[in-house]
Amino acid sequence: MILIPAIDLKDGHCVRLKQGDMNQSTTFGEDPAVMAKSWLDKGARRLHLVDLNGAFAGKPQNFSAVKAILQAVGDDIPVQLGGGIRDMDTIEKYIDAGMRYIIIGTAAVKNPGFLKEACIAFGGHIIVGLDAKDGKVATDGWSKLSGHEVIDLGKKFEDYGVESIIYTDIGRDGMLSGINIEATVKLAQALTIPVIASGGLAGMKDIDALCAAHNDDNDAAIQGVICGRAIYSGDLDFAAAQKRADSLTA
């Protein structure tokens, strides 16, 4: 199981939000490309980028910062990006720039036809981000709750051919309150494609719990966990946590 450092981009800077609130942001770095390289140097095997401005605007807003990150890490590790991706031209633009995986969130829920088209055109490159609270999927930068159940949508999108699903408990994101292990495992066990955990990673206890689920007889296929505030605040030592995950899921 891999740990995936998150670089959330707001106005060209590296920030973290609390529960997706743009008004509750903490800046952790002025130069996202330097931040990306630092995680690479610490042993990261994948990076997770979010264009926060794009998520709210519905179109890319931090392309220059994203491009600088891709140039900084080169072909060393895959990079995935979400936030404001609502059309095929945007996907093509990012993939041409070197992005390995494109995360579709709001558009997947509101326009499943677009998601299906993207999976056909860019097979192997499309990830769906399911952001939920109390089992219901949220859209539009987490500002709106839909009536859709996470597992129902997960199964539907799996049939479309998505590469994997990122499951985020938005009530926990940025709060260091712990991953929603139960909900993440429940989703992973309902699907055959990998699930990436996200939202609220607090410390080594969460790593242990996710690894235990990964090794369960009913193999929950938890591919990784996105690390945000905990690795920036120092609550979790990234290199030590990855080493522990390797030892527990070898």
Tab-separated table of N, CA, C and O in Angstrom, residues 98-148:
chain	number	residue	atom	x	y	z
A	98	GLY	N	1.990	15.450	-19.493
A	98	GLY	CA	2.698	14.430	-18.726
A	98	GLY	C	1.950	13.872	-17.532
A	98	GLY	O	2.500	13.072	-16.765
A	99	MET	N	0.690	14.279	-17.351
A	99	MET	CA	-0.104	13.763	-16.237
A	99	MET	C	-0.468	12.301	-16.496
A	99	MET	O	-0.951	11.956	-17.569
A	100	ARG	N	-0.253	11.440	-15.489
A	100	ARG	CA	-0.564	10.014	-15.667
A	100	ARG	C	-2.045	9.712	-15.455
A	100	ARG	O	-2.655	8.978	-16.224
A	101	TYR	N	-2.602	10.295	-14.388
A	101	TYR	CA	-4.003	10.009	-14.068
A	101	TYR	C	-4.803	11.295	-13.900
A	101	TYR	O	-4.337	12.260	-13.296
A	102	ILE	N	-6.027	11.276	-14.428
A	102	ILE	CA	-6.947	12.402	-14.310
A	102	ILE	C	-8.090	11.979	-13.393
A	102	ILE	O	-8.698	10.933	-13.590
A	103	ILE	N	-8.347	12.812	-12.395
A	103	ILE	CA	-9.415	12.512	-11.438
A	103	ILE	C	-10.653	13.324	-11.795
A	103	ILE	O	-10.611	14.558	-11.857
A	104	ILE	N	-11.744	12.625	-12.022
A	104	ILE	CA	-13.014	13.275	-12.340
A	104	ILE	C	-13.946	13.097	-11.154
A	104	ILE	O	-14.177	11.974	-10.699
A	105	GLY	N	-14.464	14.209	-10.641
A	105	GLY	CA	-15.315	14.154	-9.466
A	105	GLY	C	-16.729	14.598	-9.762
A	105	GLY	O	-17.594	13.803	-10.134
A	106	THR	N	-16.969	15.888	-9.649
A	106	THR	CA	-18.305	16.440	-9.871
A	106	THR	C	-18.877	16.051	-11.227
A	106	THR	O	-20.048	15.657	-11.336
A	107	ALA	N	-18.058	16.141	-12.270
A	107	ALA	CA	-18.543	15.836	-13.622
A	107	ALA	C	-18.964	14.381	-13.760
A	107	ALA	O	-19.862	14.063	-14.547
A	108	ALA	N	-18.322	13.488	-13.003
A	108	ALA	CA	-18.692	12.062	-13.068
A	108	ALA	C	-20.108	11.851	-12.540
A	108	ALA	O	-20.873	11.038	-13.073
A	109	VAL	N	-20.460	12.591	-11.505
A	109	VAL	CA	-21.784	12.455	-10.888
A	109	VAL	C	-22.851	13.159	-11.716
A	109	VAL	O	-23.935	12.622	-11.954
A	110	LYS	N	-22.522	14.368	-12.173
A	110	LYS	CA	-23.505	15.167	-12.897
A	110	LYS	C	-23.641	14.794	-14.367
A	110	LYS	O	-24.690	14.996	-14.971
A	111	ASN	N	-22.555	14.280	-14.945
A	111	ASN	CA	-22.548	13.970	-16.375
A	111	ASN	C	-21.853	12.628	-16.617
A	111	ASN	O	-20.738	12.590	-17.144
A	112	PRO	N	-22.485	11.524	-16.216
A	112	PRO	CA	-21.847	10.217	-16.363
A	112	PRO	C	-21.501	9.863	-17.806
A	112	PRO	O	-20.576	9.086	-18.055
A	113	GLY	N	-22.210	10.468	-18.753
A	113	GLY	CA	-21.890	10.225	-20.160
A	113	GLY	C	-20.498	10.723	-20.495
A	113	GLY	O	-19.760	10.103	-21.274
A	114	PHE	N	-20.116	11.842	-19.913
A	114	PHE	CA	-18.772	12.396	-20.096
A	114	PHE	C	-17.727	11.449	-19.524
A	114	PHE	O	-16.685	11.205	-20.137
A	115	LEU	N	-18.008	10.902	-18.340
A	115	LEU	CA	-17.070	9.961	-17.718
A	115	LEU	C	-16.884	8.729	-18.598
A	115	LEU	O	-15.754	8.276	-18.815
A	116	LYS	N	-17.973	8.213	-19.107
A	116	LYS	CA	-17.892	7.019	-19.959
A	116	LYS	C	-17.060	7.309	-21.207
A	116	LYS	O	-16.210	6.512	-21.613
A	117	GLU	N	-17.288	8.476	-21.791
A	117	GLU	CA	-16.536	8.886	-22.984
A	117	GLU	C	-15.045	9.015	-22.655
A	117	GLU	O	-14.179	8.599	-23.443
A	118	ALA	N	-14.744	9.573	-21.483
A	118	ALA	CA	-13.356	9.753	-21.071
A	118	ALA	C	-12.664	8.404	-20.874
A	118	ALA	O	-11.495	8.229	-21.241
A	119	CYS	N	-13.374	7.452	-20.303
A	119	CYS	CA	-12.805	6.112	-20.080
A	119	CYS	C	-12.497	5.417	-21.404
A	119	CYS	O	-11.512	4.683	-21.512
A	120	ILE	N	-13.332	5.655	-22.397
A	120	ILE	CA	-13.108	5.062	-23.719
A	120	ILE	C	-11.912	5.727	-24.402
A	120	ILE	O	-11.041	5.059	-24.959
A	121	ALA	N	-11.857	7.035	-24.347
A	121	ALA	CA	-10.809	7.785	-25.052
A	121	ALA	C	-9.457	7.723	-24.350
A	121	ALA	O	-8.409	7.723	-25.010
A	122	PHE	N	-9.495	7.657	-23.017
A	122	PHE	CA	-8.248	7.706	-22.249
A	122	PHE	C	-8.183	6.541	-21.266
A	122	PHE	O	-7.944	6.721	-20.071
A	123	GLY	N	-8.410	5.348	-21.789
A	123	GLY	CA	-8.415	4.145	-20.957
A	123	GLY	C	-7.141	3.999	-20.139
A	123	GLY	O	-6.037	4.206	-20.644
A	124	GLY	N	-7.298	3.656	-18.854
A	124	GLY	CA	-6.156	3.477	-17.976
A	124	GLY	C	-5.679	4.744	-17.316
A	124	GLY	O	-4.785	4.717	-16.464
A	125	HIS	N	-6.281	5.884	-17.684
A	125	HIS	CA	-5.839	7.168	-17.138
A	125	HIS	C	-6.897	7.858	-16.274
A	125	HIS	O	-6.621	8.910	-15.705
A	126	ILE	N	-8.082	7.269	-16.166
A	126	ILE	CA	-9.186	7.963	-15.501
A	126	ILE	C	-9.482	7.374	-14.119
A	126	ILE	O	-9.744	6.178	-13.971
A	127	ILE	N	-9.438	8.238	-13.124
A	127	ILE	CA	-9.803	7.897	-11.751
A	127	ILE	C	-11.041	8.714	-11.388
A	127	ILE	O	-11.167	9.872	-11.798
A	128	VAL	N	-11.944	8.118	-10.626
A	128	VAL	CA	-13.101	8.875	-10.140
A	128	VAL	C	-12.882	9.222	-8.672
A	128	VAL	O	-12.469	8.381	-7.874
A	129	GLY	N	-13.142	10.476	-8.344
A	129	GLY	CA	-13.099	10.910	-6.958
A	129	GLY	C	-14.509	10.968	-6.399
A	129	GLY	O	-15.334	11.754	-6.875
A	130	LEU	N	-14.789	10.104	-5.432
A	130	LEU	CA	-16.085	10.117	-4.761
A	130	LEU	C	-15.905	10.753	-3.391
A	130	LEU	O	-15.257	10.189	-2.507
A	131	ASP	N	-16.456	11.931	-3.234
A	131	ASP	CA	-16.370	12.671	-1.985
A	131	ASP	C	-17.721	12.554	-1.296
A	131	ASP	O	-18.746	12.877	-1.897
A	132	ALA	N	-17.720	12.098	-0.053
A	132	ALA	CA	-18.998	11.806	0.581
A	132	ALA	C	-19.060	12.207	2.047
A	132	ALA	O	-18.031	12.350	2.719
A	133	LYS	N	-20.274	12.390	2.496
A	133	LYS	CA	-20.546	12.644	3.902
A	133	LYS	C	-21.758	11.830	4.293
A	133	LYS	O	-22.793	11.884	3.624
A	134	ASP	N	-21.595	11.029	5.332
A	134	ASP	CA	-22.668	10.132	5.781
A	134	ASP	C	-23.166	9.238	4.644
A	134	ASP	O	-24.371	8.978	4.522
A	135	GLY	N	-22.237	8.803	3.794
A	135	GLY	CA	-22.578	7.854	2.742
A	135	GLY	C	-23.146	8.470	1.479
A	135	GLY	O	-23.371	7.775	0.492
A	136	LYS	N	-23.379	9.782	1.492
A	136	LYS	CA	-23.934	10.473	0.322
A	136	LYS	C	-22.835	11.245	-0.401
A	136	LYS	O	-21.994	11.892	0.229
A	137	VAL	N	-22.851	11.183	-1.737
A	137	VAL	CA	-21.814	11.817	-2.542
A	137	VAL	C	-22.037	13.325	-2.632
A	137	VAL	O	-23.163	13.786	-2.828
A	138	ALA	N	-20.936	14.085	-2.489
A	138	ALA	CA	-20.980	15.547	-2.598
A	138	ALA	C	-20.353	15.979	-3.915
A	138	ALA	O	-19.497	15.293	-4.471
A	139	THR	N	-20.773	17.135	-4.408
A	139	THR	CA	-20.240	17.676	-5.668
A	139	THR	C	-19.898	19.156	-5.486
A	139	THR	O	-20.098	19.734	-4.417
A	140	ASP	N	-19.392	19.757	-6.564
A	140	ASP	CA	-19.121	21.200	-6.623
A	140	ASP	C	-18.223	21.674	-5.483
A	140	ASP	O	-18.586	22.558	-4.711
A	141	GLY	N	-17.033	21.051	-5.405
A	141	GLY	CA	-16.105	21.448	-4.356
A	141	GLY	C	-16.658	21.176	-2.971
A	141	GLY	O	-16.388	21.930	-2.026
A	142	TRP	N	-17.446	20.092	-2.876
A	142	TRP	CA	-18.036	19.622	-1.610
A	142	TRP	C	-19.159	20.523	-1.110
A	142	TRP	O	-19.662	20.353	0.005
A	143	SER	N	-19.573	21.497	-1.925
A	143	SER	CA	-20.568	22.460	-1.454
A	143	SER	C	-22.001	21.937	-1.560
A	143	SER	O	-22.909	22.510	-0.964
A	144	LYS	N	-22.207	20.847	-2.317
A	144	LYS	CA	-23.558	20.327	-2.499
A	144	LYS	C	-23.583	18.815	-2.258
A	144	LYS	O	-22.746	18.077	-2.770
A	145	LEU	N	-24.555	18.356	-1.490
A	145	LEU	CA	-24.736	16.926	-1.260
A	145	LEU	C	-25.784	16.392	-2.223
A	145	LEU	O	-26.863	16.964	-2.370
A	146	SER	N	-25.445	15.287	-2.889
A	146	SER	CA	-26.394	14.661	-3.806
A	146	SER	C	-27.149	13.563	-3.051
A	146	SER	O	-26.886	13.298	-1.886
A	147	GLY	N	-28.066	12.926	-3.733
A	147	GLY	CA	-28.793	11.831	-3.104
A	147	GLY	C	-28.195	10.478	-3.428
A	147	GLY	O	-28.761	9.436	-3.086
A	148	HIS	N	-27.036	10.479	-4.085
A	148	HIS	CA	-26.432	9.226	-4.542
A	148	HIS	C	-25.647	8.526	-3.432
A	148	HIS	O	-24.903	9.160	-2.684
